[in-house]
Amino acid sequence: MDLTLRVWRQPGPTVPGRFVDYPAQDISADASFLEMLDVVNERLSARGEEPIAFSHDCREGICGSCAMMIDGVAHGPVRGAATCQVHMRVFADGSTITVEPWRSAAFPVIKDLVTERSALDRIIQAGGFITAPTGGARDANEILVAKDAAEAAMDAAACIGCGACVAACPNGSASLFTAAKIAHLGALPQGQPERSRRVLRMVAQMDEERFGHCTLFGECQEACPKLISIDVIARMNRDFLRACTSPPASAW
Amino acid sequence: MLTLQSRVPPGPLEDKWERHKFDMRLVNPANKRKYTVIVVGTGLAGASAAATLSELGYRVVCITYHDSPRRAHSIAAQGGINAAKNYQNDGDSIFRLFYDTIKGGDFRAREANVYRLAQVSVNIIDQCVAQGVPFAREYGGLLANRSFGGAQVSRTFYARGQTGQQLLLGAYQALERQIGRGAVEIHPHTEMLDLVVIDGRARGIVTRHLLTGQVQSHVGDAVVLATGGYGNVFFLSTNARNSNATAIWRAYKRGAAFANPCFTQIHPTCIPVSGDYQSKLTLMSESLRNDGRVWVPRQGGDARPPNEIPDAERDYYLERKYPSFGNLAPRDIASRAAKQVCDEGRGVGPTGLGVYLDFRDAIERLGTRVIAERYGNLFEMYQRITDEDPYRVPMRIYPAVHYTMGGLWVDYNLMSTIPGLHVIGEANFSDHGANRLGASALMQGLADGYFILPYTMGDYLASARPPAVDATAPEFRCAEAEVADRTRRLLAIRGTRTIDSFHRELGAIMWDKCGMARTDGGLREALAAVTALRAEFWRDVMVPGAGEGLNQALEKAGRVADFLELAALICRDALTRTESCGCHFREESQTADGEALRDDERFSYVSAWEYAGPDAPAHLNAEPLDFETVHPSQRSYK
């Protein structure tokens, strides 16, 4: 395949960026999108030019590193797939493909297609856990978890923390990410003692990180490589309201 | 010459760990906060260790080259985690898990370590459930199990096909909790580039910040490496692209012995290479071999589509060679057999490096619906990558590098030959011998991090009482200068060949001559080729960009430079071990019918290589393996 890439190049966080066109010729239709970028980068390197910086690691859709807007769509045209799981055969030969980093106030560009996503870690730090220090756990089978509760928890826990939900949201909200963790832990009996405290603290942190508010556009669930449903946001909102109306004395 | 003291406690196998826990010295709670432990790597082993040490009260500095601890490659583990819970009442026990692991490792692991692993396996599941890991459940709410990797009991716990992800997120959340409390100092985007040893003890590391290029020292009372395996020496593997050997390799060059480097596991069922652009290989669960039949055409060069080749002209070679195990032959056997038929020119697919895994008969017998229930998600993953429908056309598979059993040598306390340097998870060599069983990597990573290191670390600190040092010590200054100098040298070469072209060539050499089958002649050729390639790398590599700011090419260049050195050590280890065992198949050492032939008389030991300087060959030390409980036997699958 012969393609043209229109790629966002930005040397550093404080330097303005711009689109640069690169020919991507003789690309195998069986290559993944990242492998196509590897080929382009190796050709740039051979000429002594700086390759396009992009985040990537596992290349099987689970680590959440890769993160690109491809023709304006987070992770590109394949539903339920991260950028690394998109293969070139889905593009038409001869097409021009626009590649940009995530765009969000909370995800500043570091270089080219690489953004800083540590805001998501700080939301987890605020309360995305069950307090269970190593060593004190009782026998695992003493905690019964109904099968459907375990399945619901797993559906939400599948989140890979890539930030596509934020990038896709017109408001730049991290609600799907935050709510997925709240739904995962809230579905389990182990997660109940901290349920109110968790939602209050995580939502407060989300606001502090300059993520926008959720107005239920639903773009996030379309962009999510794990197809996490916005049902989890309803769950978060319910937990939040409940926690606000009857705050446990110990929460603050 | 090193003295390798395994420090295995005396007494009966079952009591060693309990007794050792009592014998170890403790650090007073008020004193714990005076000690700083540096943990490098945030996969299962690193994250669980950092969180637990911090919960105990130590000051923890945690280093990762990722943007977030959650990206570590443990996240990609699919199948499950073993534990000797015997919840299924099918006769499992700590002893059985211990025995299976020792035997699976072809009798090249330390009994005491493996027994302890089996013991703490049960605690891991309790801990993970308490954290909210959403393991699969039965309708009554109890935990579900499945069998795995040919085990005769169902002892594997799982969370769909994302067990590694869920276990890592559990450890990551525990770690983030400690970070949020200010109890762990986390350094993302930070790569360890050297270990600092002062007065014979590991006292810190030197790192490069990947976004600014800043070279920095981190001082501690002990250092823990949890930096994973080195499968990417082979260029193509199932490892993540950034997984590398740099941390353990720099530690090796500072005096830590490297154990069994040639024990590299090759997994039989991966999607084959499809072209030069290929960047990594994707594993397809081994469970597919329960219903799929493996074959190649009888005649080499048979270009007909597979469905047009009649049965009489197919060679179901696993069924032919191993009638009793057939398509379920163990990983090492199945991998070698696939290589053999491809070497004969009978491989399939565009590259000729592939074999068919055919579901035609299973679909005829069971129907498409049953096959879809069992393997639907795997078939979909396969189709997404290859654009071929495995319900209609046989899958193509080929073996790929997957895991490294070798790693830095550690004693029973998980401490390397450098006092104060501890090594956990895949980065050490400790528990899997010459072959790892399925669902055991997650178990080992979490055993080390949650339940073993936090105890042994206290013993080390209480006994050693490391004196105060700071980053102005000449050893730190010197290491910083060396790191900066190396970066400058890499950038100054400005040669004509890309970094990937060297890495790819290195991978091809290692795969051909030090992969699934090894010979004396081949290994010598590989050694010579790797040495020449290394010289060419330092003469002619092109590393674009600058040392300040994000430069992914520079990161890669440093890692490939280390792979080039490590590759030579792997070849030398493979050369000296003239027996076949587990993953390590020396063609000179096989039975009359072509099976691996172990030589317990001469090779019942751990090889521990000691760095002897840039121009001298590494020195081989041997830790003899004594089997007091299990008697080594010959494996047979005919």
PDB file of N, CA and C in Angstrom, chain B residues 498-539:
ATOM      1  N   THR B 498      20.511   1.419  10.949  1.00  0.00           N
ATOM      2  CA  THR B 498      19.531   1.727  11.997  1.00  0.00           C
ATOM      3  C   THR B 498      19.688   0.753  13.166  1.00  0.00           C
ATOM      4  N   ILE B 499      19.194   1.194  14.312  1.00  0.00           N
ATOM      5  CA  ILE B 499      19.261   0.364  15.522  1.00  0.00           C
ATOM      6  C   ILE B 499      18.494  -0.935  15.304  1.00  0.00           C
ATOM      7  N   ASP B 500      17.312  -0.819  14.714  1.00  0.00           N
ATOM      8  CA  ASP B 500      16.497  -2.022  14.502  1.00  0.00           C
ATOM      9  C   ASP B 500      17.182  -3.017  13.568  1.00  0.00           C
ATOM     10  N   SER B 501      17.961  -2.524  12.618  1.00  0.00           N
ATOM     11  CA  SER B 501      18.615  -3.477  11.712  1.00  0.00           C
ATOM     12  C   SER B 501      19.617  -4.336  12.483  1.00  0.00           C
ATOM     13  N   PHE B 502      20.279  -3.734  13.473  1.00  0.00           N
ATOM     14  CA  PHE B 502      21.180  -4.542  14.317  1.00  0.00           C
ATOM     15  C   PHE B 502      20.384  -5.508  15.186  1.00  0.00           C
ATOM     16  N   HIS B 503      19.325  -5.001  15.777  1.00  0.00           N
ATOM     17  CA  HIS B 503      18.537  -5.841  16.678  1.00  0.00           C
ATOM     18  C   HIS B 503      17.949  -7.028  15.903  1.00  0.00           C
ATOM     19  N   ARG B 504      17.452  -6.740  14.709  1.00  0.00           N
ATOM     20  CA  ARG B 504      16.866  -7.789  13.884  1.00  0.00           C
ATOM     21  C   ARG B 504      17.915  -8.845  13.529  1.00  0.00           C
ATOM     22  N   GLU B 505      19.099  -8.375  13.184  1.00  0.00           N
ATOM     23  CA  GLU B 505      20.162  -9.327  12.815  1.00  0.00           C
ATOM     24  C   GLU B 505      20.586 -10.163  14.022  1.00  0.00           C
ATOM     25  N   LEU B 506      20.678  -9.518  15.175  1.00  0.00           N
ATOM     26  CA  LEU B 506      21.008 -10.255  16.398  1.00  0.00           C
ATOM     27  C   LEU B 506      19.950 -11.330  16.659  1.00  0.00           C
ATOM     28  N   GLY B 507      18.694 -10.939  16.523  1.00  0.00           N
ATOM     29  CA  GLY B 507      17.610 -11.884  16.753  1.00  0.00           C
ATOM     30  C   GLY B 507      17.693 -13.079  15.822  1.00  0.00           C
ATOM     31  N   ALA B 508      18.017 -12.815  14.565  1.00  0.00           N
ATOM     32  CA  ALA B 508      18.095 -13.905  13.589  1.00  0.00           C
ATOM     33  C   ALA B 508      19.220 -14.874  13.948  1.00  0.00           C
ATOM     34  N   ILE B 509      20.349 -14.339  14.365  1.00  0.00           N
ATOM     35  CA  ILE B 509      21.473 -15.205  14.754  1.00  0.00           C
ATOM     36  C   ILE B 509      21.063 -16.085  15.937  1.00  0.00           C
ATOM     37  N   MET B 510      20.481 -15.439  16.941  1.00  0.00           N
ATOM     38  CA  MET B 510      20.141 -16.176  18.161  1.00  0.00           C
ATOM     39  C   MET B 510      19.047 -17.213  17.897  1.00  0.00           C
ATOM     40  N   TRP B 511      18.082 -16.831  17.088  1.00  0.00           N
ATOM     41  CA  TRP B 511      16.976 -17.742  16.810  1.00  0.00           C
ATOM     42  C   TRP B 511      17.475 -18.953  16.028  1.00  0.00           C
ATOM     43  N   ASP B 512      18.353 -18.716  15.042  1.00  0.00           N
ATOM     44  CA  ASP B 512      18.850 -19.820  14.221  1.00  0.00           C
ATOM     45  C   ASP B 512      19.774 -20.746  14.997  1.00  0.00           C
ATOM     46  N   LYS B 513      20.653 -20.159  15.790  1.00  0.00           N
ATOM     47  CA  LYS B 513      21.729 -20.985  16.357  1.00  0.00           C
ATOM     48  C   LYS B 513      21.608 -21.222  17.859  1.00  0.00           C
ATOM     49  N   CYS B 514      20.764 -20.438  18.527  1.00  0.00           N
ATOM     50  CA  CYS B 514      20.658 -20.610  19.979  1.00  0.00           C
ATOM     51  C   CYS B 514      19.183 -20.635  20.379  1.00  0.00           C
ATOM     52  N   GLY B 515      18.347 -21.141  19.471  1.00  0.00           N
ATOM     53  CA  GLY B 515      16.909 -21.168  19.717  1.00  0.00           C
ATOM     54  C   GLY B 515      16.460 -22.532  20.196  1.00  0.00           C
ATOM     55  N   MET B 516      15.644 -23.189  19.353  1.00  0.00           N
ATOM     56  CA  MET B 516      15.015 -24.429  19.801  1.00  0.00           C
ATOM     57  C   MET B 516      15.945 -25.629  19.772  1.00  0.00           C
ATOM     58  N   ALA B 517      16.993 -25.575  18.957  1.00  0.00           N
ATOM     59  CA  ALA B 517      17.961 -26.668  18.925  1.00  0.00           C
ATOM     60  C   ALA B 517      19.339 -26.048  18.788  1.00  0.00           C
ATOM     61  N   ARG B 518      20.275 -26.571  19.549  1.00  0.00           N
ATOM     62  CA  ARG B 518      21.594 -25.949  19.626  1.00  0.00           C
ATOM     63  C   ARG B 518      22.670 -27.005  19.401  1.00  0.00           C
ATOM     64  N   THR B 519      23.746 -26.615  18.713  1.00  0.00           N
ATOM     65  CA  THR B 519      24.867 -27.524  18.512  1.00  0.00           C
ATOM     66  C   THR B 519      26.154 -26.800  18.860  1.00  0.00           C
ATOM     67  N   ASP B 520      27.191 -27.567  19.098  1.00  0.00           N
ATOM     68  CA  ASP B 520      28.487 -26.972  19.422  1.00  0.00           C
ATOM     69  C   ASP B 520      28.924 -26.034  18.302  1.00  0.00           C
ATOM     70  N   GLY B 521      28.864 -26.547  17.070  1.00  0.00           N
ATOM     71  CA  GLY B 521      29.312 -25.732  15.939  1.00  0.00           C
ATOM     72  C   GLY B 521      28.482 -24.485  15.761  1.00  0.00           C
ATOM     73  N   GLY B 522      27.164 -24.631  15.858  1.00  0.00           N
ATOM     74  CA  GLY B 522      26.253 -23.506  15.676  1.00  0.00           C
ATOM     75  C   GLY B 522      26.470 -22.437  16.725  1.00  0.00           C
ATOM     76  N   LEU B 523      26.682 -22.873  17.956  1.00  0.00           N
ATOM     77  CA  LEU B 523      26.866 -21.905  19.039  1.00  0.00           C
ATOM     78  C   LEU B 523      28.179 -21.147  18.875  1.00  0.00           C
ATOM     79  N   ARG B 524      29.199 -21.855  18.391  1.00  0.00           N
ATOM     80  CA  ARG B 524      30.471 -21.157  18.154  1.00  0.00           C
ATOM     81  C   ARG B 524      30.316 -20.128  17.044  1.00  0.00           C
ATOM     82  N   GLU B 525      29.571 -20.504  16.000  1.00  0.00           N
ATOM     83  CA  GLU B 525      29.308 -19.539  14.918  1.00  0.00           C
ATOM     84  C   GLU B 525      28.534 -18.332  15.453  1.00  0.00           C
ATOM     85  N   ALA B 526      27.557 -18.624  16.297  1.00  0.00           N
ATOM     86  CA  ALA B 526      26.737 -17.536  16.852  1.00  0.00           C
ATOM     87  C   ALA B 526      27.599 -16.583  17.681  1.00  0.00           C
ATOM     88  N   LEU B 527      28.475 -17.171  18.486  1.00  0.00           N
ATOM     89  CA  LEU B 527      29.360 -16.336  19.326  1.00  0.00           C
ATOM     90  C   LEU B 527      30.200 -15.402  18.468  1.00  0.00           C
ATOM     91  N   ALA B 528      30.769 -15.972  17.414  1.00  0.00           N
ATOM     92  CA  ALA B 528      31.614 -15.162  16.532  1.00  0.00           C
ATOM     93  C   ALA B 528      30.779 -14.081  15.849  1.00  0.00           C
ATOM     94  N   ALA B 529      29.584 -14.463  15.387  1.00  0.00           N
ATOM     95  CA  ALA B 529      28.740 -13.504  14.667  1.00  0.00           C
ATOM     96  C   ALA B 529      28.266 -12.384  15.598  1.00  0.00           C
ATOM     97  N   VAL B 530      27.907 -12.748  16.822  1.00  0.00           N
ATOM     98  CA  VAL B 530      27.430 -11.743  17.773  1.00  0.00           C
ATOM     99  C   VAL B 530      28.554 -10.772  18.134  1.00  0.00           C
ATOM    100  N   THR B 531      29.736 -11.318  18.317  1.00  0.00           N
ATOM    101  CA  THR B 531      30.884 -10.469  18.657  1.00  0.00           C
ATOM    102  C   THR B 531      31.181  -9.484  17.525  1.00  0.00           C
ATOM    103  N   ALA B 532      31.129  -9.984  16.308  1.00  0.00           N
ATOM    104  CA  ALA B 532      31.392  -9.110  15.162  1.00  0.00           C
ATOM    105  C   ALA B 532      30.291  -8.053  15.032  1.00  0.00           C
ATOM    106  N   LEU B 533      29.055  -8.473  15.274  1.00  0.00           N
ATOM    107  CA  LEU B 533      27.932  -7.545  15.156  1.00  0.00           C
ATOM    108  C   LEU B 533      28.034  -6.433  16.193  1.00  0.00           C
ATOM    109  N   ARG B 534      28.485  -6.820  17.371  1.00  0.00           N
ATOM    110  CA  ARG B 534      28.632  -5.837  18.442  1.00  0.00           C
ATOM    111  C   ARG B 534      29.673  -4.780  18.060  1.00  0.00           C
ATOM    112  N   ALA B 535      30.768  -5.239  17.485  1.00  0.00           N
ATOM    113  CA  ALA B 535      31.802  -4.292  17.060  1.00  0.00           C
ATOM    114  C   ALA B 535      31.242  -3.358  15.990  1.00  0.00           C
ATOM    115  N   GLU B 536      30.480  -3.951  15.066  1.00  0.00           N
ATOM    116  CA  GLU B 536      29.914  -3.116  13.996  1.00  0.00           C
ATOM    117  C   GLU B 536      28.910  -2.114  14.549  1.00  0.00           C
ATOM    118  N   PHE B 537      28.153  -2.553  15.540  1.00  0.00           N
ATOM    119  CA  PHE B 537      27.169  -1.658  16.162  1.00  0.00           C
ATOM    120  C   PHE B 537      27.845  -0.394  16.680  1.00  0.00           C
ATOM    121  N   TRP B 538      28.915  -0.579  17.409  1.00  0.00           N
ATOM    122  CA  TRP B 538      29.587   0.581  18.027  1.00  0.00           C
ATOM    123  C   TRP B 538      30.342   1.420  16.995  1.00  0.00           C
ATOM    124  N   ARG B 539      30.481   0.869  15.786  1.00  0.00           N
ATOM    125  CA  ARG B 539      31.168   1.595  14.727  1.00  0.00           C
ATOM    126  C   ARG B 539      30.177   2.313  13.801  1.00  0.00           C
TER     127      ARG B 539
END
